XYZ file of C-alpha atoms in Angstrom:
755
model
C 145.188 129.251 165.834
C 142.794 132.640 164.574
C 140.921 131.840 168.054
C 144.216 132.113 170.299
C 145.866 134.613 167.529
C 142.426 137.058 168.593
C 142.854 135.960 172.558
C 146.230 137.363 172.359
C 144.695 140.484 170.454
C 142.358 141.442 173.202
C 144.147 141.208 175.611
C 146.484 143.032 174.089
C 144.003 145.834 173.342
C 143.112 145.650 177.035
C 146.387 146.355 178.558
C 146.985 149.383 175.667
C 143.540 150.575 176.486
C 144.579 150.943 180.524
C 147.705 151.852 179.871
C 146.718 154.846 178.301
C 144.579 156.081 180.846
C 147.354 157.596 182.150
C 151.112 157.668 184.166
C 151.801 154.625 185.865
C 151.469 155.213 189.669
C 154.764 155.100 191.244
C 155.752 153.759 195.561
C 152.708 151.975 197.514
C 149.356 151.941 196.360
C 145.994 153.036 198.803
C 142.814 152.250 198.004
C 141.857 155.037 195.460
C 139.733 155.690 192.025
C 142.450 156.121 189.634
C 144.407 153.137 190.238
C 144.455 151.669 187.446
C 146.438 153.867 185.438
C 149.262 152.554 183.697
C 152.196 153.913 181.957
C 152.923 152.621 178.725
C 156.566 151.663 178.442
C 158.280 151.658 174.190
C 159.098 147.721 173.312
C 161.023 149.260 170.277
C 164.283 146.950 170.294
C 167.765 148.955 170.859
C 168.895 148.342 167.317
C 166.020 149.879 165.812
C 167.749 153.082 166.718
C 170.450 155.338 165.362
C 173.874 153.201 166.525
C 177.483 154.460 166.965
C 179.391 153.734 164.142
C 182.170 151.339 164.877
C 185.777 152.622 165.621
C 189.486 151.392 165.500
C 191.180 152.214 168.369
C 194.816 153.503 168.203
C 197.601 152.493 170.312
C 197.653 153.203 173.064
C 200.340 155.236 175.191
C 203.152 152.754 177.241
C 202.715 151.843 180.773
C 205.407 154.469 181.871
C 203.815 157.357 179.971
C 200.684 156.352 180.955
C 201.595 156.356 184.281
C 203.761 159.563 184.704
C 200.398 161.069 182.591
C 198.115 159.492 185.088
C 200.492 161.437 188.166
C 201.036 164.646 186.093
C 196.978 165.356 184.828
C 194.890 163.432 187.050
C 191.381 164.215 186.594
C 189.516 164.700 190.260
C 187.549 161.805 190.608
C 183.658 161.905 190.508
C 181.958 162.399 193.376
C 179.923 159.266 195.320
C 176.349 159.602 196.490
C 176.249 158.707 200.651
C 172.439 157.782 200.527
C 171.737 155.094 198.289
C 167.794 155.227 197.734
C 168.577 158.787 196.066
C 170.549 159.207 193.116
C 172.810 162.419 192.543
C 172.208 164.942 190.446
C 173.933 164.662 186.394
C 174.827 167.531 184.243
C 172.045 166.117 181.570
C 174.046 165.314 177.824
C 170.498 165.071 176.472
C 166.833 163.654 177.469
C 166.930 160.923 178.889
C 164.639 158.289 177.640
C 163.899 154.281 179.393
C 165.370 152.154 177.505
C 163.225 148.427 176.805
C 162.461 147.243 179.889
C 164.146 149.659 182.144
C 162.507 152.181 184.545
C 164.222 155.292 183.821
C 164.735 156.209 187.138
C 167.217 153.962 188.261
C 167.536 154.438 191.831
C 171.256 153.097 194.185
C 174.566 154.359 194.479
C 175.421 155.946 191.477
C 178.670 157.387 191.211
C 178.402 160.615 188.720
C 180.486 160.933 185.245
C 181.676 163.751 183.775
C 180.018 165.708 181.089
C 183.134 166.395 178.861
C 183.170 163.297 175.836
C 186.335 161.321 175.097
C 189.007 163.300 173.910
C 189.557 164.436 169.922
C 191.724 161.834 169.117
C 188.941 159.321 170.816
C 185.712 160.661 169.778
C 183.107 158.052 169.185
C 180.444 158.782 166.997
C 177.467 158.356 168.475
C 173.294 159.557 167.973
C 172.928 162.677 169.961
C 169.287 161.016 171.400
C 171.555 157.746 171.912
C 174.140 159.969 174.250
C 172.344 158.955 177.562
C 170.372 155.717 176.543
C 170.820 153.095 179.130
C 171.429 149.518 177.721
C 170.354 146.659 179.511
C 173.208 144.124 181.275
C 175.453 141.896 179.383
C 174.300 138.970 181.703
C 177.558 138.267 184.330
C 174.992 137.858 186.606
C 172.386 135.875 184.922
C 175.341 133.600 183.407
C 174.831 134.869 179.583
C 178.552 135.801 179.813
C 180.137 131.827 180.292
C 183.112 131.827 182.308
C 185.190 131.238 178.526
C 184.129 135.453 178.072
C 185.897 136.494 181.447
C 189.683 137.171 181.581
C 192.055 138.666 184.467
C 195.834 139.477 184.406
C 195.931 137.799 187.196
C 194.667 136.050 190.436
C 194.755 135.089 193.915
C 194.022 131.128 193.043
C 191.079 128.754 190.343
C 188.803 130.190 193.342
C 188.707 133.468 192.696
C 189.720 133.479 189.096
C 188.292 135.786 186.804
C 184.601 133.397 186.572
C 184.014 134.501 189.694
C 183.811 138.169 189.335
C 179.989 138.171 188.838
C 177.987 140.652 190.270
C 176.135 139.241 193.596
C 178.203 136.034 192.864
C 178.286 133.683 196.607
C 180.906 132.670 198.924
C 180.652 129.043 199.566
C 180.618 128.361 203.558
C 184.591 127.051 202.882
C 185.951 130.155 201.775
C 189.077 128.733 200.399
C 187.476 126.464 197.969
C 186.745 126.878 194.322
C 184.163 129.283 195.388
C 185.093 131.902 196.586
C 182.966 135.442 196.380
C 184.861 137.124 193.668
C 187.608 137.823 191.163
C 190.838 138.649 193.300
C 194.705 139.775 191.379
C 197.294 137.959 192.152
C 199.332 141.016 192.924
C 198.649 144.384 194.000
C 199.339 146.824 191.902
C 198.145 149.167 189.324
C 198.789 146.853 185.940
C 195.581 144.012 187.501
C 193.000 144.077 185.158
C 189.963 141.526 184.480
C 188.121 141.829 180.899
C 184.462 140.814 179.523
C 184.852 139.855 175.915
C 181.329 140.236 174.416
C 182.375 138.505 171.359
C 180.814 140.622 168.948
C 180.486 144.519 168.818
C 178.794 146.138 172.147
C 178.027 149.490 172.400
C 178.974 149.676 176.404
C 177.339 152.229 178.071
C 178.422 151.694 182.185
C 179.440 149.483 184.693
C 178.463 148.152 187.915
C 180.794 146.827 190.746
C 180.681 145.560 194.136
C 183.979 144.307 196.696
C 184.418 140.612 197.687
C 181.349 138.668 199.625
C 182.851 137.568 202.186
C 182.494 136.426 206.009
C 186.207 137.308 207.178
C 187.652 139.439 204.682
C 186.768 142.982 203.702
C 188.393 143.398 200.010
C 187.038 145.949 197.156
C 188.069 148.490 194.370
C 187.889 152.179 195.009
C 188.975 153.355 191.838
C 189.380 152.095 188.244
C 189.981 153.161 184.762
C 187.629 150.999 181.963
C 189.201 150.468 178.590
C 188.033 148.964 175.430
C 189.256 147.382 172.612
C 188.370 145.447 169.180
C 190.998 142.912 169.622
C 191.798 142.359 172.815
C 195.895 143.892 172.057
C 195.007 147.634 170.976
C 193.201 149.527 174.274
C 191.002 152.887 174.782
C 191.196 154.184 177.776
C 187.499 155.873 178.101
C 188.636 159.640 178.957
C 187.646 162.830 180.728
C 188.526 165.583 178.380
C 192.628 164.757 177.891
C 193.135 162.571 181.248
C 191.714 159.085 181.648
C 189.027 159.074 183.396
C 188.806 157.499 187.019
C 186.451 155.836 188.342
C 184.775 155.834 191.696
C 184.915 152.446 193.313
C 183.183 150.807 196.501
C 183.458 152.693 199.578
C 181.899 148.948 200.827
C 181.874 145.069 199.347
C 178.148 144.434 199.208
C 176.170 148.034 197.701
C 177.007 147.688 194.022
C 177.791 151.392 192.437
C 176.746 152.204 188.990
C 179.314 154.235 187.073
C 177.812 155.783 183.714
C 180.090 156.084 180.929
C 180.468 159.636 179.899
C 179.839 158.797 175.775
C 178.941 154.856 175.026
C 181.678 153.190 173.869
C 181.272 150.885 170.615
C 183.748 147.868 170.779
C 183.598 143.723 171.815
C 186.329 143.721 174.665
C 186.118 145.730 177.600
C 188.258 145.826 180.713
C 188.723 147.372 184.332
C 191.880 148.470 185.664
C 192.051 148.888 189.531
C 193.536 152.010 190.211
C 193.295 152.574 193.875
C 191.836 149.500 196.651
C 190.829 149.617 200.129
C 193.418 149.871 202.550
C 193.382 147.193 204.491
C 192.301 144.550 201.875
C 193.581 144.047 198.381
C 192.055 144.201 194.220
C 189.219 142.258 194.746
C 185.709 142.903 192.952
C 182.570 142.014 191.071
C 180.310 143.500 188.294
C 178.510 143.324 185.745
C 178.649 145.641 182.482
C 175.803 147.533 180.319
C 175.244 146.949 177.025
C 173.907 147.241 173.685
C 175.169 144.210 171.790
C 175.000 145.510 167.909
C 172.906 143.709 165.150
C 174.990 141.219 163.147
C 173.257 138.791 161.731
C 176.210 136.951 160.529
C 177.595 135.942 164.130
C 176.502 132.617 164.561
C 177.206 132.838 168.159
C 174.294 135.012 168.421
C 172.068 133.771 166.391
C 172.321 130.340 168.374
C 172.070 131.845 171.847
C 169.471 134.028 170.709
C 166.004 133.743 172.931
C 162.755 135.169 171.624
C 159.019 134.484 172.515
C 155.321 134.244 171.021
C 153.518 134.778 173.868
C 152.407 137.944 173.657
C 152.716 139.559 177.398
C 152.854 141.996 179.465
C 157.111 141.927 180.105
C 158.015 143.855 182.745
C 158.433 144.813 186.093
C 155.381 145.679 187.955
C 154.979 147.958 190.941
C 152.408 147.138 193.615
C 149.946 149.668 191.501
C 151.001 148.722 188.605
C 150.278 144.731 189.371
C 146.908 145.374 190.390
C 145.878 146.825 187.408
C 147.428 143.647 185.454
C 145.262 141.705 188.015
C 142.133 143.974 187.066
C 142.511 143.353 183.304
C 142.726 139.893 183.063
C 140.150 139.193 185.572
C 137.931 141.757 183.148
C 139.017 139.482 179.839
C 138.232 135.977 181.658
C 135.557 136.860 183.962
C 134.079 133.368 183.850
C 136.844 131.270 185.070
C 138.895 134.025 187.213
C 138.755 135.938 190.672
C 140.258 138.377 192.709
C 140.334 138.387 196.412
C 142.858 138.699 199.199
C 144.051 136.639 202.424
C 145.319 139.271 204.603
C 147.385 142.476 204.515
C 151.412 143.132 204.562
C 152.525 145.033 207.747
C 152.151 148.155 205.476
C 148.615 147.730 205.111
C 149.046 146.691 201.167
C 146.426 143.581 200.785
C 147.980 140.412 200.164
C 145.760 139.678 196.979
C 146.162 136.602 194.981
C 143.884 135.016 191.536
C 141.779 131.841 191.389
C 141.522 130.286 188.355
C 138.645 127.870 188.325
C 135.654 127.228 185.415
C 133.481 127.944 188.802
C 135.583 130.518 190.956
C 134.525 130.855 193.894
C 133.704 127.430 195.016
C 135.522 124.435 195.674
C 133.834 121.753 193.743
C 133.933 118.160 195.424
C 136.414 115.543 193.989
C 138.105 118.836 192.305
C 141.795 119.420 194.103
C 143.263 122.641 194.715
C 146.568 123.839 193.565
C 148.696 127.491 194.676
C 151.654 129.021 193.607
C 153.772 131.722 196.351
C 155.832 134.126 195.230
C 157.476 137.006 196.519
C 157.839 135.712 200.383
C 161.446 137.731 199.638
C 160.544 140.606 198.211
C 163.788 141.223 196.220
C 163.224 137.945 194.445
C 161.167 139.243 191.384
C 161.246 136.896 189.054
C 158.981 133.808 190.465
C 156.680 137.383 191.109
C 156.531 138.784 187.139
C 156.746 134.536 186.222
C 153.497 134.575 188.036
C 151.967 137.292 186.351
C 152.748 135.926 183.357
C 151.125 132.380 184.052
C 147.885 134.329 184.705
C 148.046 135.709 181.587
C 149.124 133.145 179.425
C 145.859 130.941 181.468
C 143.172 133.735 179.993
C 144.292 133.625 176.609
C 144.889 130.198 176.221
C 141.695 129.628 177.446
C 140.366 132.174 175.389
C 142.287 130.475 172.551
C 140.582 127.269 173.704
C 143.497 125.063 173.638
C 142.725 121.998 174.661
C 145.439 121.075 177.549
C 144.648 124.350 179.609
C 141.394 123.916 179.316
C 141.286 120.792 180.361
C 143.730 122.088 183.483
C 141.407 125.066 184.613
C 137.879 122.941 184.202
C 139.828 120.352 186.249
C 141.632 122.144 188.631
C 141.165 124.974 191.259
C 144.610 127.324 190.655
C 145.602 129.201 193.237
C 148.001 132.629 192.513
C 149.627 134.834 195.437
C 151.721 136.643 193.037
C 153.382 139.062 196.196
C 153.864 137.676 199.069
C 156.232 140.621 200.899
C 154.716 143.530 199.111
C 156.533 145.629 201.141
C 160.100 144.484 200.824
C 159.088 144.795 196.948
C 158.822 148.070 197.263
C 162.082 148.318 198.853
C 163.813 146.355 195.645
C 161.702 148.208 193.532
C 162.759 151.273 194.533
C 166.635 150.327 194.192
C 166.318 148.549 190.555
C 167.269 145.397 189.104
C 171.276 145.917 189.510
C 171.525 148.501 192.212
C 169.349 146.523 194.496
C 172.301 144.414 195.341
C 171.770 140.542 197.403
C 169.346 141.304 200.070
C 167.633 144.523 199.699
C 164.072 143.643 200.219
C 164.328 140.315 201.158
C 162.516 140.775 204.487
C 159.380 141.994 205.804
C 158.924 145.753 206.777
C 159.365 144.449 210.325
C 162.543 142.603 208.917
C 160.940 139.225 209.223
C 161.772 136.298 206.531
C 158.764 134.816 205.958
C 159.944 131.471 204.261
C 161.837 130.864 207.723
C 158.988 132.214 210.039
C 156.143 129.064 210.443
C 156.467 127.189 213.428
C 158.233 124.007 213.647
C 156.181 121.243 213.521
C 159.461 118.858 212.852
C 160.989 118.767 215.955
C 157.147 118.304 218.148
C 157.220 115.270 215.804
C 160.433 113.693 215.924
C 160.121 113.949 219.458
C 156.536 111.974 219.978
C 158.652 109.373 217.779
C 161.236 109.464 220.290
C 158.773 108.397 222.953
C 157.096 106.515 220.904
C 154.119 108.561 221.298
C 152.802 108.125 217.858
C 150.085 108.474 216.564
C 148.483 108.244 220.324
C 149.427 111.698 221.644
C 150.903 113.182 218.574
C 149.339 112.115 214.748
C 151.609 111.845 211.359
C 150.069 114.583 210.213
C 147.909 117.595 211.139
C 150.464 118.990 213.804
C 148.376 121.477 215.826
C 150.364 124.710 215.938
C 151.574 125.371 219.145
C 150.218 127.983 221.509
C 153.177 130.250 222.222
C 153.161 130.829 218.352
C 149.288 131.824 218.504
C 150.172 134.755 221.216
C 149.961 137.717 220.024
C 153.999 138.855 221.593
C 155.524 136.281 219.351
C 157.724 137.230 216.540
C 155.581 136.033 213.685
C 154.581 138.599 210.658
C 151.269 139.230 209.657
C 152.221 137.699 206.232
C 152.834 134.446 207.476
C 149.561 134.524 210.240
C 147.628 135.449 206.806
C 149.106 132.240 204.844
C 148.481 129.498 207.502
C 144.549 130.923 207.385
C 144.915 130.844 203.814
C 145.877 127.043 204.070
C 143.765 126.324 206.771
C 140.616 127.413 205.006
C 141.555 125.741 201.390
C 142.314 121.374 201.039
C 145.756 122.297 199.210
C 146.685 118.918 197.442
C 150.226 120.695 195.593
C 151.627 123.471 195.914
C 154.718 125.308 195.220
C 156.589 128.807 196.432
C 158.860 130.925 193.701
C 162.291 131.989 194.885
C 165.567 133.263 193.392
C 169.041 133.427 193.264
C 169.724 129.382 192.443
C 168.274 126.914 189.614
C 167.022 123.837 192.137
C 163.418 122.504 193.168
C 163.752 121.643 197.054
C 161.716 119.655 198.783
C 161.056 118.677 202.471
C 161.804 118.341 204.922
C 164.033 121.601 204.714
C 164.743 121.055 208.564
C 167.899 118.077 209.670
C 166.507 115.672 212.085
C 170.136 115.721 213.870
C 170.343 118.469 216.174
C 173.769 120.940 215.128
C 173.953 119.214 212.010
C 173.796 122.311 208.851
C 173.416 119.885 206.216
C 172.403 116.422 206.580
C 170.334 114.278 203.829
C 166.676 113.959 206.332
C 163.244 112.527 203.735
C 159.635 112.711 204.681
C 157.982 109.674 204.384
C 156.501 110.905 201.122
C 160.245 110.719 199.942
C 159.918 108.981 196.539
C 156.646 111.229 195.515
C 158.383 114.657 196.554
C 161.102 113.448 193.959
C 159.117 112.904 191.607
C 157.777 116.382 191.788
C 160.554 117.953 191.919
C 161.880 116.139 188.947
C 158.381 116.892 187.192
C 159.393 120.669 186.851
C 163.386 120.539 186.739
C 163.110 117.790 183.562
C 161.012 120.319 181.580
C 162.755 123.397 182.190
C 165.538 124.501 180.257
C 168.746 124.835 181.801
C 167.716 123.087 185.430
C 168.997 119.579 184.415
C 171.290 120.981 181.327
C 174.814 119.292 182.514
C 176.369 121.729 180.551
C 175.353 124.842 182.720
C 177.624 126.518 185.486
C 176.556 126.724 188.754
C 175.224 129.782 190.571
C 177.081 130.517 193.196
C 178.715 127.128 194.549
C 175.827 124.715 194.447
C 176.069 122.212 191.891
C 173.051 120.370 191.787
C 173.509 118.251 188.574
C 174.207 115.022 190.400
C 170.247 115.270 191.319
C 169.397 116.241 188.216
C 168.570 119.960 189.225
C 166.403 118.916 192.905
C 167.477 119.308 196.360
C 166.666 117.402 199.624
C 166.821 120.670 201.370
C 167.965 119.653 204.466
C 170.915 118.338 203.095
C 170.680 121.977 201.087
C 171.348 123.583 204.425
C 168.682 123.330 207.339
C 166.645 125.587 207.888
C 163.498 125.821 210.701
C 160.293 126.753 210.563
C 160.227 126.392 206.649
C 157.130 126.795 204.708
C 157.563 123.092 202.899
C 157.752 122.249 205.906
C 154.799 123.139 207.963
C 152.181 122.516 205.200
C 153.386 119.056 204.966
C 152.609 118.568 208.671
C 149.779 120.738 209.551
C 147.896 120.294 206.481
C 147.825 118.028 203.447
C 149.344 119.954 200.709
C 152.760 118.866 199.174
C 155.086 121.984 199.321
C 157.643 122.319 197.299
C 160.259 125.366 196.575
C 161.383 126.405 193.372
C 164.375 128.743 192.792
C 163.729 130.104 189.429
C 167.087 132.008 188.558
C 170.657 132.144 189.403
C 170.188 136.624 189.221
C 167.146 137.833 192.054
C 166.382 140.434 190.147
C 167.184 139.993 186.431
C 166.506 142.895 183.973
C 163.393 143.154 182.352
C 164.953 142.795 178.906
C 165.966 139.231 180.429
C 161.799 138.471 181.457
C 160.921 136.873 177.811
C 163.886 134.028 178.177
C 162.916 133.324 181.792
C 159.390 132.865 180.064
C 160.210 130.696 178.439
C 162.994 128.826 180.200
C 160.149 128.755 183.433
C 156.884 128.056 180.982
C 156.608 124.600 180.397
C 157.789 123.684 183.876
C 154.837 125.952 184.970
C 152.392 123.886 183.383
C 153.528 120.194 183.801
C 154.133 121.079 187.760
C 150.251 121.727 187.818
C 149.764 118.725 186.510
C 151.203 116.675 189.213
C 148.085 117.638 191.097
C 146.731 114.485 189.529
C 148.800 111.824 190.566
C 148.268 109.295 192.415
C 144.712 108.912 194.064
C 141.597 110.401 194.477
C 137.265 110.043 196.432
C 134.826 110.207 198.508
C 134.509 108.984 201.939
C 130.517 108.670 202.588
C 128.722 107.116 205.152
C 125.902 104.643 204.374
C 123.140 106.985 203.182
C 125.685 109.018 201.210
C 126.647 111.880 203.184
C 130.559 113.276 203.049
C 132.137 112.573 206.221
C 135.155 115.154 206.588
C 138.245 115.004 208.549
C 138.190 111.449 207.746
C 141.575 109.791 207.886
C 143.460 108.180 204.916
C 146.587 105.864 205.488
C 148.481 104.217 203.055
C 150.009 100.887 204.058
C 153.793 101.557 203.911
C 154.090 105.555 204.244
C 154.247 106.981 208.054
C 151.866 110.120 206.876
C 148.194 110.277 206.630
C 145.698 112.473 205.232
C 142.465 113.626 205.927
C 138.773 114.423 203.809
C 138.008 117.832 203.476
C 134.515 118.841 204.397
C 132.721 117.365 202.085
C 134.362 114.284 202.375
C 136.547 113.876 199.837
C 140.220 113.595 199.622
C 143.738 113.128 197.366
C 146.390 111.593 198.153
C 149.324 112.341 195.862
C 151.250 108.894 194.890
C 154.097 107.595 192.106
C 152.523 105.014 190.131
C 152.607 101.665 191.863
C 149.687 99.354 194.051
C 149.053 100.441 197.433
C 146.577 98.900 200.349
C 144.438 102.203 201.553
C 143.196 102.547 204.571
C 139.973 105.149 205.782
C 139.187 105.246 209.150
C 136.897 108.442 210.935
C 136.570 108.892 214.547
C 132.623 106.683 214.956
C 133.271 104.567 212.148
C 134.283 101.054 211.151
C 137.552 101.484 208.459
C 137.672 100.403 205.272
C 141.027 98.753 202.933
C 140.909 98.961 199.810
C 143.617 97.881 197.340
C 144.166 100.552 194.995
C 146.376 100.983 191.849
C 147.637 103.966 190.324
C 149.351 104.096 186.674
C 151.763 105.879 185.121
C 148.584 107.350 183.154
C 147.991 110.723 183.913
C 144.424 111.517 186.073
C 144.380 110.091 189.691
C 142.364 106.780 190.051
C 139.461 107.147 191.823
C 139.157 105.041 194.982
C 135.866 105.611 197.113
C 135.067 104.483 200.688
C 131.915 104.141 202.251
C 132.107 103.706 206.115
C 129.569 102.491 208.651
C 128.972 103.307 212.168
C 130.093 100.809 214.808
C 127.577 99.852 217.531
C 128.496 102.354 219.992
C 127.767 105.247 217.818
C 124.374 103.881 216.664
C 123.400 103.313 220.305
C 124.128 107.394 221.004
C 123.048 108.789 217.946
C 119.446 106.764 218.702
C 119.677 107.875 222.524
C 120.294 111.611 221.137
C 117.648 111.706 219.044
C 114.978 110.734 221.615
C 116.980 113.269 224.027
C 118.170 110.586 226.325
C 122.278 109.669 227.411
C 123.274 106.025 227.294
C 123.398 104.930 230.886
C 125.822 104.213 233.257
C 125.736 100.986 234.686
C 128.400 101.403 237.327
C 125.871 104.995 238.367
C 122.371 103.460 238.090
C 124.302 100.687 240.650
C 125.219 103.577 243.066
C 122.314 104.834 243.009
C 120.103 101.885 243.577
C 122.018 100.972 246.282
C 121.287 104.669 248.375
C 117.348 103.465 247.792
C 117.504 100.525 249.091
C 119.399 101.783 252.347
C 116.633 104.325 252.313
C 114.012 101.823 252.179
C 115.250 100.026 255.561
C 115.578 102.933 257.486
């Protein structure tokens, strides 16, 4: 335990040394000598600072008097920035300091707040240094705020109730069902509201709003009031001088708009009261509340739901340069088991970095399986990227601390981690920030391509050959060749996609996971439905039983995926399959990474959706790490399930590209260049055949047990008679005799002799 603490301290000191080298770099990186400079962020908890005293709100004026006052002395609404990437200038009340785990230069569409504090009768005592201090989201998007904490005056129907008024929530395919894309009031008047019960005193600092997520309708709120309360009966409206403050809302339905309160308000409840809305629409909105919960050790609800971690890791969002700095620190701390390399460059020229973790980095060890994690194919799905950076730190620390489980994993597996496959997209999302990026900013590459669905469609080739009964004569059931058109320079293929393909063809991966966001589920292939024009159809692979095992291995060890009590992220309830789903039965896509890996390489690839919130606030990262840590390790350990072995000739030399077939499973794998292979299988008894061109085939009975560790199943193949004859002839510089050609030659010689 002492060694583990020493290792963690050493890594922390190394990170601190790098951090103190200078200010953090901003924007896209270039290859310069000083890119290891990193800014250090304060991790002082927000409740350690001076906090405002709770207030007892006075009774508000009646509804009629409030409306008359609004018409008589309504203050001018604040102007909203028109450019989403540039925040408007505001008059500073106090120097801003970055909140714990949050960038101070928050960007996106942001409406101004007045400099004036609330009126004298409603003033909330707040420490001067904390006036402009930002607070993290309460958790509407991450589901920390439960459905029972959301209430509204009215709603059009259940599917448009208050529980749907969460930032970035997505509507279902059928928008008139239980899963619509916003809270929508039952009537369009000034008496409608939606409120949040924080369940404890909270310092509210801001509100973020969106319109309704819908393909067909345009609904959003253009202005609103904010009210707070301690008991949900007596409400105080946020003031702008002597009048109620009107906050400017949205001008369209998807781009989030932030309004900061002129002075933080301390209360338990916060209510949004729409004042105007899109002319041709209705009162509909999604929102997030920014607030710092005040310390309350007697609050059982808070203590029960509080999550902490004992791992001393770098919990923050990393820019491209900071990511490289962190990789450098880990590599220096664990130089004997790590190696940094890149698989290519992005469209903007940023290197696609990978970290290898192995006891012999840089080389493939015969009999040792290769595993990979890929994150950040969608640049705005940031949680996976940060989990990968945390994982490489964790593996380094635990290896140095001689954690037997991690030592065994590192010494018996060659692990590759690509934390950011789409760094161009990430930089766009990073500029927007965790709450203001919306649902899609930075998702695609710089040239507008979705990497995850940019691989060649090999499913259609396979299924077409099966229908024509050309398998395996013309088209194999594995290692299907990439079509010529896909390899041409004019094909719409991202440079990042080509880099991944070359990487996967070079390294004999056995198992891999690509981390994504926006949901909480593990999806396994096939991702493409077999029936034409079907949007959802269960389409299993020949290894469906293995993929289900692999998916459940991750989901069952995640803290939330298989929790039957948890709320669905958006519209899909994956509890019927224990937090797993066949990709095609969810939504069909052609050319996915999962299907390509399975049909073109030996790798079994799954998509792991690690959170409802694609870009969680930095304050959420420790809890998300705890949610996923065990799952990330357990999934890596599954690379040692099934059988493994060597296919050699009579002289003991490994045979590359030998085909390994399992009876009853119409999908084969091949040996690597040294003749070693790995075949993922569930526990059971299997008849396994090894065959190679020029060799006689060999069949064995291989038993896979429940204990961790693949069953050794080696093969020795002897050459066929024809192959042996050819080998002898080639050795002496002669070619095998062709009897028909020899007969023709003799006939010609006899004719010449007669003549």
